[in-house]
C-alpha cells in the first residue's frame, strides 16, 4: 500500500471514530433532555413526554386498571419513551456536530494575554488577561502575538494570519484608515505592529457568536419556526379533542377502548415527525452557515435569505477583479506591434501597480519579456506624473494616461493620428481606461485597460435568475463604465447603480422593499453601513470597517462578497427542508388513520371495515406497529434533516419533486412500514 493510500485510510478511520463518538455522545445527552423544563419550549415533545409519563403510570397500575396486558402495556410505554429519545437525539446530534469545532475555537482563549495601552503613541502598556478587556480599550499587538479580541486598527499596518478563524493560511493586510481595518480575536500578527480599538465586551465577540452557533447554545427560533410551532400546537389541540371525545362515541355503542390505546393513538396522530425534527433542521441550517465561515447575528437573517428577491453586489472585487487589467495593445499607424509590445513591457518594468503588472503579463504571452539591466534607470509610476517608464542606452520609454503622455511629448491632440484618437474614444465609451505608450520622440500605440469579469460569475448569476432573484450591480464608476460591465455580465445583472452613494443605495433598497421584495446586500466600508442596516439580509465583510460589521446581520469571516449567493442557497435549503419534512409528517398522519382507526374501532363500527386497507393482525398489533413506526421514522429522517433537501432544478420542478417524494411518498411509506412491522410483531408473538 502506498504512503498516500495509507494516510487516506487513516484519515477515514479517524473521521469514522469521531462520528461514532459524536453519535454516542448525542445518545447520552438525549437522555438528559427528558427534563420537562427542557422540553417545554417544544409543544410536540412536551406533549409526548406527558403521554409517556401517563403510559408509565398505566403500566404500573397493571391490567386490572389499565385493561391492557402487561407485556403490551410496557412495550407501548417503552416505544413512547423511545420516540421522545429519538426526537431529542436528532437535536443533540445536530448540536454535537459543531461542538468539536467549538472546542477548537475555545482552545487558548482563557490563557490569552493582551498588552493594554493608553494611546497609539504608547508602545509599552501593561499585560492583562484578554478576558478582562472591555469595549473601548486600546491594545498593542506586535509580530508573533495574538489579537486578543475583535476590534478596529486605529494605527499601524500589519500582516495578519486568520487561519484560526477562516482556515485560510495566507496572511492578509490590515491597516488603519481603510476599509480593511477590522480584525478578529484569536488571529495572529505575523509582521509589524498595530494598535487595536476593542469593539466588543467579553462574550460578545465574533468567536463567541460562532461558538454559540455551532453549539446551539443561544440559537433562537426563527419566525418561520415559531409559525410552524403554532400550526403544530393547533393540530395537537384538534387531535386531543378528537381522541378525548372518542370514549363517548364508543360508550354509545357499548364498546370500551383502554386509555393506553387512546394515548398511543393520540401520539401517532399528532405530527410527531416534524415536531421531533424541527429543531434539528434549524440547527443544521446554522451549521451549514458556519461551515461557510459566516456568522449570523439572527436566525431571521438566514431565513430571510431564503426569500430574497433582489441581490445587491459590488462591482469591484465581486463581479470583476479588484483592478483593471490590460486586455489589448493597439499600435499606431506604421508601428510594428512587436515594437509596441516591447516598449510597453519596458515602460512597465518599474510600475508595481496591478495595472502595470497586467501589461507585462499580456505582452509576454506573445513576446519575450525583457530583463532589467544594471544601467537601466527605472521611472516608477506616481500619482503626480501619471507616468512610468525606463531609460536605456539613450532611449526613453514611457507609458501613462493620455494627457500625461501628450504633455511628455509636447504634442497637441490635433497632431495625434486619427486611429489613436478613435481608439482612445472607443475605450472610454466602453468604460475602459486608455493608456498611451511612447518613446521620447514617437507615439507607439494604446493599451486598453478594462474591468475583467471573474470566471464563473455569469454561471452563478444564471442560477440566481432561475431562482427568480434579480441581481443589481453597485459601482462608484460613471454610468458608461457601469453600463459596459452590466452588458458584459448580461447573464444575470438585471440593473446597476452607477456613481453609487449611500443615499442612492438606501433609496434603491427602500423602493424594492416598498414593492414587497426582500433585499440582500454585501459591503465592507463605512459608507455601506446605512444600506447594510436597511437590507433584509446584510452581509458584512470581516476585513471591513467596524461600522459595516455592526450594521449587517451576517458577517463573512472570509470576506468573499460572492458568498452571499451561497447564503441565499442555505436560506432556501432551510425553508425547503422544513417544508418538505412538514409535508411528509402530515402525509404520514393521514396514512396512519387508515392503519389504526379501522383496526381499533371496527368492532364498534363495522362500516370502518371498508377502510381497513392494511389488514393488520389485530387491534393490539395495529397500535403497537403504528407506535414503533412513529418512532423509527424520526431516526430514518435525521440524516435528511441534517443534510438538507437538494435544491437542484427550477422552482417548479423542485415543487413537483418534493410533492411526489414527500407528499405521495409520505402517504405510501407508512402503509408499507406499518404492515411490515405488523408481520414481524405477529410472527414473533409480541402481542
XYZ file of C-alpha atoms in Angstrom:
687
model
C 0.000 0.000 0.000
C 1.322 3.468 -0.883
C 2.004 6.100 1.722
C -0.799 8.367 0.396
C -3.268 5.489 0.404
C -2.262 4.628 3.951
C -2.739 8.248 5.047
C -6.115 8.345 3.337
C -7.191 5.171 5.146
C -6.016 6.614 8.458
C -7.978 9.813 7.819
C -11.136 7.830 7.075
C -10.658 5.789 10.259
C -10.164 8.951 12.353
C -13.299 10.513 10.848
C -15.222 7.311 11.474
C -14.153 7.265 15.125
C -15.133 10.915 15.533
C -18.574 10.283 14.004
C -19.132 7.263 16.287
C -18.065 9.347 19.276
C -20.462 12.142 18.303
C -23.352 9.683 17.906
C -22.680 8.043 21.295
C -22.407 11.455 22.970
C -25.670 12.589 21.340
C -27.399 9.422 22.599
C -26.326 10.147 26.177
C -27.204 13.844 26.008
C -30.649 12.972 24.616
C -31.422 11.232 27.917
C -30.651 14.415 29.864
C -33.364 16.212 27.899
C -36.152 14.174 29.435
C -36.401 17.039 31.909
C -39.841 18.603 31.232
C -38.442 22.114 31.685
C -36.086 21.480 28.774
C -38.984 20.255 26.644
C -41.488 22.987 27.472
C -40.296 25.147 24.565
C -41.253 22.396 22.098
C -45.023 21.756 22.324
C -44.941 18.402 20.490
C -42.102 16.964 22.563
C -43.672 18.189 25.798
C -46.956 16.525 24.815
C -45.022 13.350 24.024
C -43.387 13.470 27.471
C -46.797 13.824 29.172
C -48.134 10.861 27.187
C -45.095 8.736 28.105
C -45.494 9.599 31.798
C -49.221 8.707 31.732
C -48.458 5.461 29.874
C -45.872 4.574 32.523
C -48.455 5.128 35.273
C -50.997 2.989 33.376
C -48.442 0.200 33.048
C -47.547 0.397 36.750
C -51.226 0.155 37.741
C -51.436 -3.217 35.997
C -54.047 -4.900 33.809
C -56.962 -4.673 36.277
C -56.957 -0.867 35.949
C -55.326 -0.304 32.542
C -57.218 -3.002 30.697
C -54.084 -3.902 28.733
C -51.885 -6.991 29.103
C -48.658 -6.071 30.973
C -46.341 -7.129 28.141
C -48.180 -4.986 25.607
C -48.535 -2.074 28.046
C -44.820 -1.954 28.746
C -43.981 -2.308 25.047
C -46.194 0.671 24.216
C -44.690 2.665 27.090
C -41.137 1.808 26.064
C -41.744 2.898 22.480
C -43.286 6.185 23.628
C -40.132 6.935 25.638
C -38.004 5.818 22.686
C -39.914 8.203 20.411
C -39.057 11.047 22.776
C -35.456 9.876 22.950
C -35.139 9.721 19.156
C -36.562 13.235 18.811
C -34.077 14.559 21.379
C -31.307 12.573 19.691
C -31.939 14.397 16.398
C -31.422 17.745 18.123
C -28.378 16.700 20.191
C -26.733 15.127 17.143
C -27.225 18.350 15.169
C -25.682 20.343 18.000
C -22.909 17.811 18.568
C -21.604 18.191 15.023
C -20.411 21.663 15.909
C -19.081 21.008 19.382
C -15.703 19.733 18.212
C -15.263 22.920 16.203
C -16.380 24.954 19.189
C -13.820 23.218 21.415
C -11.051 24.008 18.951
C -12.167 27.635 18.795
C -12.206 27.850 22.586
C -8.683 26.472 22.850
C -6.333 29.070 24.172
C -8.959 31.763 24.780
C -8.755 31.528 28.553
C -4.940 31.756 28.613
C -4.637 34.660 26.168
C -2.906 37.853 27.389
C -3.142 41.369 25.955
C -0.930 44.458 26.055
C -3.319 47.251 27.046
C -2.109 50.794 26.234
C -3.437 54.298 26.827
C -2.879 55.781 23.354
C -1.481 54.923 19.882
C 1.760 56.584 20.969
C 2.147 54.210 23.930
C 4.396 51.280 22.902
C 4.776 49.712 26.373
C 1.434 49.317 28.169
C 0.580 46.627 30.698
C -0.184 42.926 30.270
C -3.715 41.904 31.288
C -5.888 38.783 30.705
C -7.739 39.039 27.392
C -10.978 38.175 29.174
C -10.733 41.426 31.171
C -10.753 43.668 28.080
C -13.796 45.875 27.656
C -15.304 47.699 24.695
C -13.299 50.868 24.109
C -9.953 49.524 25.404
C -6.844 50.005 23.269
C -4.262 47.235 22.815
C -0.923 46.986 21.051
C -0.256 43.761 19.157
C 3.218 43.004 17.785
C 4.594 40.437 15.376
C 4.092 36.882 16.656
C 1.371 37.917 19.117
C -2.311 37.008 19.009
C -5.026 39.649 18.660
C -6.999 39.300 21.917
C -10.461 40.405 20.750
C -12.468 41.861 17.867
C -11.642 45.424 17.039
C -10.540 48.033 14.562
C -6.994 49.056 13.703
C -6.555 52.733 14.657
C -2.809 52.967 13.995
C -0.170 50.915 12.188
C -0.222 48.301 9.451
C 0.470 44.575 9.742
C 0.104 41.173 8.097
C -2.391 39.007 9.982
C -2.779 35.226 9.815
C -6.517 34.474 10.136
C -6.216 30.699 9.652
C -7.611 30.010 13.145
C -10.899 31.601 12.095
C -11.166 31.258 8.322
C -8.954 28.255 7.631
C -7.078 30.323 5.025
C -3.330 30.176 5.669
C -2.295 33.153 3.501
C -1.780 36.297 5.649
C -3.876 39.392 4.933
C -3.022 43.069 5.329
C -4.836 45.067 7.988
C -4.259 48.819 8.313
C -5.845 51.883 9.846
C -7.897 54.396 7.912
C -9.078 51.945 5.232
C -11.946 49.533 4.630
C -9.547 46.767 5.711
C -9.205 47.928 9.272
C -11.321 45.251 11.013
C -9.551 42.444 12.911
C -10.867 39.318 14.643
C -9.881 37.913 18.010
C -7.631 34.820 18.140
C -5.855 35.718 14.893
C -2.082 36.228 14.803
C 0.002 39.221 13.707
C 2.891 37.902 11.584
C 4.681 41.172 10.814
C 4.973 44.733 12.122
C 2.589 46.019 14.809
C -0.892 47.502 15.139
C -2.918 49.375 17.740
C -6.397 47.888 18.009
C -9.509 49.543 19.451
C -11.593 46.781 21.110
C -15.169 46.763 19.826
C -16.834 44.075 21.992
C -17.222 43.182 25.625
C -16.246 39.671 26.798
C -18.633 37.021 25.456
C -19.821 39.199 22.540
C -17.036 38.652 20.016
C -17.229 37.055 16.572
C -15.605 33.966 18.039
C -18.146 33.816 20.873
C -21.006 34.130 18.362
C -19.561 31.326 16.261
C -19.167 29.092 19.325
C -22.753 29.779 20.358
C -23.952 28.966 16.849
C -22.109 25.679 16.492
C -23.075 24.586 20.000
C -26.683 25.630 19.583
C -26.395 27.299 22.972
C -28.113 30.549 22.175
C -29.965 29.658 18.995
C -33.301 31.415 18.891
C -36.255 30.183 16.902
C -36.841 31.932 13.613
C -40.233 33.452 12.722
C -40.905 30.525 10.390
C -40.201 28.020 13.175
C -42.478 29.886 15.566
C -45.256 29.950 12.966
C -44.815 26.222 12.388
C -44.859 25.639 16.146
C -48.199 27.453 16.300
C -49.543 25.214 13.499
C -48.353 22.085 15.310
C -49.956 23.261 18.559
C -53.228 23.815 16.686
C -53.136 20.334 15.148
C -52.268 18.800 18.538
C -55.241 20.504 20.194
C -57.565 19.289 17.416
C -56.411 15.684 17.815
C -56.594 15.991 21.598
C -60.281 16.938 21.313
C -60.864 14.129 18.817
C -59.262 11.452 20.999
C -60.843 12.835 24.196
C -64.339 12.563 22.696
C -63.871 9.047 21.319
C -64.856 7.283 24.605
C -68.338 8.888 24.476
C -68.907 7.646 20.915
C -67.728 4.195 21.929
C -69.891 4.159 25.062
C -72.883 4.852 22.823
C -72.232 1.520 21.103
C -71.343 -0.262 24.306
C -67.658 -0.588 23.383
C -64.638 0.213 25.560
C -61.071 1.075 24.457
C -58.286 1.214 27.104
C -56.877 4.657 27.933
C -53.397 3.419 26.980
C -54.605 2.710 23.445
C -56.090 6.175 23.243
C -52.800 7.693 24.441
C -50.884 5.759 21.793
C -53.472 6.734 19.170
C -53.118 10.392 20.132
C -49.301 10.321 19.771
C -49.412 8.594 16.398
C -51.934 11.085 15.018
C -50.201 14.323 16.050
C -47.289 15.468 13.821
C -44.511 13.999 15.987
C -42.170 13.506 12.996
C -41.740 17.196 12.145
C -42.066 18.084 15.838
C -39.056 15.914 16.617
C -37.000 17.158 13.663
C -37.910 20.851 13.654
C -35.115 21.987 15.971
C -32.554 19.732 14.254
C -33.393 21.280 10.859
C -32.771 24.784 12.223
C -29.505 23.850 13.941
C -28.281 22.035 10.817
C -29.020 25.176 8.767
C -26.884 27.213 11.147
C -24.198 24.520 10.953
C -24.099 24.822 7.154
C -23.739 28.578 7.571
C -20.842 28.143 9.998
C -19.130 25.807 7.528
C -19.253 28.710 5.065
C -17.464 30.793 7.731
C -20.478 33.089 8.042
C -21.683 34.336 11.436
C -25.401 35.016 11.753
C -26.433 37.619 14.286
C -30.011 36.411 13.965
C -31.824 33.381 12.610
C -34.212 35.810 10.929
C -31.430 36.851 8.522
C -30.772 33.270 7.409
C -34.450 32.642 6.910
C -34.914 35.903 5.039
C -32.064 34.909 2.728
C -34.236 32.057 1.502
C -36.893 34.546 0.307
C -34.567 37.191 -1.165
C -35.774 38.607 -4.470
C -33.190 41.356 -5.059
C -29.443 40.953 -4.604
C -27.120 43.981 -4.482
C -23.471 43.240 -5.279
C -20.430 45.493 -5.536
C -18.800 45.550 -8.944
C -15.158 45.759 -7.925
C -13.929 42.626 -6.274
C -17.233 40.818 -6.703
C -18.321 40.812 -10.332
C -14.899 41.918 -11.564
C -11.369 41.541 -10.300
C -10.252 44.262 -7.949
C -8.130 46.097 -10.536
C -8.417 46.801 -14.226
C -6.214 44.640 -16.439
C -4.602 45.065 -19.832
C -6.756 43.433 -22.500
C -5.381 44.698 -25.819
C -2.404 46.556 -27.376
C -3.389 48.808 -30.293
C -0.392 50.031 -32.385
C -0.277 53.463 -34.005
C -0.278 53.612 -37.861
C 3.029 52.325 -39.218
C 4.197 50.919 -35.872
C 5.173 47.254 -35.633
C 3.038 45.503 -32.958
C 6.159 43.798 -31.566
C 7.803 47.203 -31.097
C 4.740 48.409 -29.179
C 4.739 45.262 -27.007
C 8.464 45.610 -26.189
C 8.112 49.316 -25.381
C 5.028 48.679 -23.202
C 6.895 45.986 -21.245
C 9.997 48.153 -20.802
C 7.878 51.096 -19.630
C 6.109 48.793 -17.138
C 9.205 47.237 -15.522
C 9.217 49.984 -12.893
C 5.436 50.005 -12.457
C 4.467 47.909 -9.437
C 0.758 48.663 -9.724
C -1.601 45.777 -10.661
C -2.298 47.546 -13.970
C 1.404 47.689 -14.811
C 1.905 44.029 -13.961
C -1.077 43.095 -16.152
C 0.597 44.791 -19.149
C 3.695 42.653 -18.615
C 1.508 39.539 -18.387
C -0.436 40.358 -21.572
C 2.577 41.310 -23.731
C 4.738 38.397 -22.550
C 2.150 35.905 -23.885
C 3.293 36.597 -27.467
C 6.671 38.308 -26.970
C 9.786 37.658 -24.915
C 9.776 39.558 -21.662
C 12.820 41.885 -21.446
C 15.182 41.667 -18.481
C 16.226 44.656 -16.435
C 19.841 45.810 -16.954
C 22.065 47.363 -14.311
C 22.385 50.517 -16.398
C 18.609 50.924 -16.703
C 17.009 53.860 -14.978
C 13.505 52.946 -13.797
C 10.808 55.589 -13.621
C 8.201 54.293 -11.109
C 4.569 55.190 -11.593
C 3.404 58.125 -9.487
C 0.023 59.683 -8.993
C 1.571 63.108 -9.636
C 3.070 62.382 -13.073
C 0.684 59.539 -14.009
C 3.608 58.063 -15.936
C 6.006 55.156 -15.602
C 8.943 54.266 -17.754
C 12.547 53.249 -18.289
C 15.664 54.909 -19.708
C 18.050 52.534 -21.532
C 21.064 53.437 -23.654
C 19.717 56.865 -24.566
C 16.201 55.565 -25.301
C 13.331 56.811 -23.160
C 10.234 54.571 -22.874
C 7.119 55.960 -21.241
C 3.579 54.733 -20.558
C 0.706 56.533 -18.821
C -2.524 58.484 -19.005
C -3.387 60.097 -22.348
C -2.915 63.721 -21.234
C 0.275 62.894 -19.315
C 1.939 61.216 -22.333
C 0.903 64.015 -24.713
C 2.337 66.519 -22.253
C 5.575 64.475 -22.070
C 5.834 64.526 -25.878
C 4.737 68.208 -26.041
C 2.166 67.005 -28.540
C -1.156 68.660 -29.309
C -4.227 66.389 -29.674
C -4.636 67.623 -33.243
C -1.263 66.127 -34.123
C -2.244 62.689 -32.800
C -3.093 60.117 -35.514
C -6.842 59.737 -36.016
C -6.697 55.979 -35.405
C -5.211 56.586 -31.968
C -7.856 59.201 -31.091
C -10.654 56.869 -32.216
C -9.203 54.018 -30.155
C -8.972 56.250 -27.072
C -12.585 57.418 -27.502
C -13.888 53.865 -28.085
C -12.114 52.566 -24.985
C -13.522 55.388 -22.860
C -17.003 54.838 -24.318
C -16.838 51.139 -23.351
C -15.958 52.050 -19.786
C -12.279 51.154 -20.053
C -9.077 53.099 -19.393
C -6.771 54.014 -22.318
C -3.011 54.344 -21.743
C -0.542 55.677 -24.312
C 2.903 54.169 -24.937
C 5.724 56.215 -26.435
C 9.443 56.782 -26.788
C 10.899 60.241 -26.248
C 10.244 61.049 -29.863
C 7.307 58.946 -31.091
C 3.821 57.787 -30.087
C 3.712 53.990 -30.421
C 0.138 52.987 -29.509
C -2.594 52.442 -26.938
C -3.045 49.977 -24.086
C -6.667 49.023 -23.359
C -7.293 48.514 -19.618
C -10.676 47.036 -18.752
C -12.613 45.502 -15.895
C -12.276 41.735 -16.223
C -15.293 39.743 -15.113
C -14.423 36.880 -12.806
C -14.629 33.393 -14.303
C -17.788 31.546 -13.331
C -19.669 34.635 -12.120
C -22.014 34.535 -15.129
C -22.926 30.943 -14.344
C -23.741 31.902 -10.770
C -25.917 34.758 -11.988
C -27.711 32.303 -14.239
C -28.512 30.104 -11.227
C -29.907 33.130 -9.411
C -32.038 34.048 -12.401
C -33.562 30.543 -12.417
C -34.323 31.061 -8.727
C -36.203 34.264 -9.517
C -33.623 36.558 -7.913
C -32.918 39.934 -9.504
C -29.231 40.954 -9.443
C -28.143 44.586 -9.169
C -24.564 45.760 -9.600
C -23.359 48.638 -7.414
C -20.410 50.700 -8.544
C -18.853 54.068 -7.971
C -17.914 54.232 -11.664
C -19.548 56.548 -14.136
C -22.702 55.368 -15.966
C -20.755 54.494 -19.137
C -18.421 52.112 -17.324
C -21.280 50.631 -15.321
C -23.387 50.041 -18.438
C -20.465 48.348 -20.212
C -19.847 45.948 -17.317
C -23.563 45.271 -16.911
C -23.851 44.475 -20.624
C -20.913 42.059 -20.433
C -22.459 40.408 -17.404
C -25.874 40.207 -19.065
C -26.327 36.601 -17.970
C -27.594 37.830 -14.655
C -27.165 41.539 -13.949
C -30.622 42.999 -14.358
C -29.809 46.519 -13.236
C -26.964 48.697 -11.984
C -26.433 51.702 -9.740
C -23.687 53.985 -11.102
C -21.827 56.617 -9.079
C -23.336 54.916 -6.045
C -23.607 56.996 -2.872
C -25.019 55.828 0.489
C -28.172 57.803 -0.320
C -28.575 56.099 -3.723
C -28.148 52.635 -2.207
C -30.679 53.378 0.532
C -33.220 54.793 -1.917
C -32.935 51.723 -4.168
C -33.324 49.259 -1.269
C -36.332 51.109 0.148
C -38.018 51.180 -3.255
C -37.546 47.417 -3.660
C -38.902 46.791 -0.158
C -41.866 49.067 -0.801
C -42.705 46.854 -3.797
C -42.799 43.830 -1.478
C -39.382 42.319 -2.280
C -36.779 41.190 0.263
C -33.330 42.660 -0.414
C -29.855 41.274 0.291
C -26.669 43.307 0.146
C -22.994 42.888 0.880
C -20.473 45.582 1.765
C -17.309 46.331 3.705
C -16.985 50.086 4.022
C -18.392 52.600 6.482
C -20.327 54.102 3.549
C -22.111 50.740 3.156
C -23.358 50.712 6.762
C -26.708 52.504 6.162
C -27.608 50.172 3.280
C -26.496 47.053 5.217
C -28.733 48.081 8.111
C -31.687 48.760 5.794
C -31.375 45.498 3.791
C -33.268 42.424 4.972
C -30.028 40.442 4.659
C -26.866 42.483 5.209
C -23.601 40.561 4.708
C -20.644 42.494 6.143
C -17.050 41.594 5.305
C -14.942 40.671 8.334
C -11.949 42.557 6.937
C -14.065 45.691 6.573
C -14.814 48.522 8.968
C -16.427 48.033 12.346
C -19.331 50.218 11.234
C -20.158 47.767 8.433
C -19.952 44.727 10.741
C -22.220 46.323 13.314
C -24.764 47.334 10.663
C -25.021 43.902 8.953
C -26.881 40.904 10.362
C -24.391 38.443 8.811
C -20.581 38.599 8.941
C -18.417 36.745 6.414
C -15.138 35.747 8.037
C -13.547 35.027 4.631
C -14.532 38.452 3.276
C -15.730 36.953 -0.011
C -18.677 39.012 -1.322
C -19.819 36.308 -3.770
C -20.544 34.142 -0.729
C -23.847 35.998 -0.446
C -25.013 33.683 -3.209
C -24.206 30.657 -1.010
C -26.014 32.238 1.944
C -29.126 32.595 -0.221
C -28.895 28.885 -1.081
C -28.538 27.951 2.622
C -31.622 30.019 3.461
C -33.630 28.439 0.642
C -32.497 24.955 1.644
C -33.557 25.632 5.230
C -37.056 26.671 4.133
C -37.419 23.868 1.582
C -36.219 21.194 4.021
C -38.622 22.353 6.712
C -41.488 22.476 4.214
C -40.690 19.063 2.715
C -40.492 17.293 6.083
C -43.669 19.025 7.293
C -45.428 17.722 4.182
C -44.036 14.240 4.866
C -45.120 14.347 8.521
C -48.712 15.377 7.788
C -48.974 12.836 4.942
C -47.719 10.215 7.407
C -50.508 11.053 9.807
C -53.128 10.664 7.090
C -51.791 7.184 6.289
C -51.786 6.210 9.967
C -55.539 6.929 10.181
C -56.113 4.037 7.776
C -53.797 1.832 9.816
C -55.106 2.381 13.314
C -58.669 3.646 13.328
C -60.276 0.728 11.435
C -58.347 -1.851 13.479
C -59.292 -0.266 16.807
C -62.909 0.607 16.158
C -64.150 -1.921 13.620
C -65.923 -3.828 16.402
C -67.960 -0.754 17.333
C -68.431 0.469 13.786
C -68.353 -2.391 11.248
C -68.635 0.156 8.429
C -64.957 1.027 9.055
C -64.080 -2.335 7.511
C -64.060 -0.608 4.100
C -61.094 1.478 5.271
C -59.169 -1.494 6.672
C -56.735 -1.496 3.729
C -53.737 -2.830 5.650
C -55.485 -5.897 7.066
C -53.363 -5.810 10.222
C -53.197 -8.821 12.524
C -55.165 -7.421 15.445
C -56.070 -4.142 17.140
C -53.152 -4.705 19.544
C -50.597 -5.239 16.779
C -52.032 -2.274 14.849
C -51.473 0.185 17.674
C -48.036 -1.235 18.537
C -46.944 -1.239 14.868
C -48.030 2.383 14.468
C -46.153 3.437 17.622
C -42.972 1.629 16.504
C -43.166 3.155 13.007
C -43.783 6.585 14.524
C -40.531 6.289 16.478
C -38.339 4.736 13.794
C -39.317 7.187 11.044
C -37.798 10.027 13.102
C -34.448 8.224 13.199
C -34.676 7.440 9.486
C -35.183 11.123 8.630
C -32.388 12.517 10.866
C -29.710 12.326 8.080
C -32.016 14.190 5.695
C -32.774 16.861 8.310
C -29.051 17.391 8.903
C -28.053 17.267 5.220
C -30.976 19.290 3.873
C -33.163 18.708 0.833
C -31.478 19.085 -2.564
C -32.225 22.311 -4.475
C -31.459 21.020 -7.976
C -33.657 22.195 -10.834
C -36.092 25.073 -11.250
C -38.587 26.165 -8.601
C -41.424 24.399 -10.461
C -39.510 21.116 -10.852
C -38.401 21.303 -7.209
C -42.015 21.720 -6.069
C -43.197 18.800 -8.217
C -40.364 16.574 -6.962
C -40.942 17.399 -3.299
C -44.712 16.861 -3.569
C -44.076 13.495 -5.205
C -41.361 12.341 -2.785
C -42.554 13.852 0.499
C -46.259 14.143 -0.208
C -47.125 10.965 -2.095
C -44.168 9.170 -0.521
C -45.368 10.241 2.919
C -48.686 8.520 2.201
C -47.192 5.289 0.866
C -44.259 4.700 3.256
C -46.423 4.238 6.415
C -48.615 1.670 4.662
C -45.550 -0.398 3.794
C -43.696 0.249 7.053
C -46.589 -0.455 9.434
C -47.581 -3.606 7.524
C -44.017 -4.971 7.682
C -43.729 -4.181 11.398
C -47.120 -5.844 11.985
C -45.916 -9.018 10.246
C -42.769 -9.069 12.400
C -44.718 -8.464 15.628
C -47.254 -11.144 14.807
C -44.563 -13.574 13.716
C -42.588 -13.077 16.953
C -45.720 -13.339 19.074
C -45.158 -9.974 20.790
C -48.921 -9.368 21.098
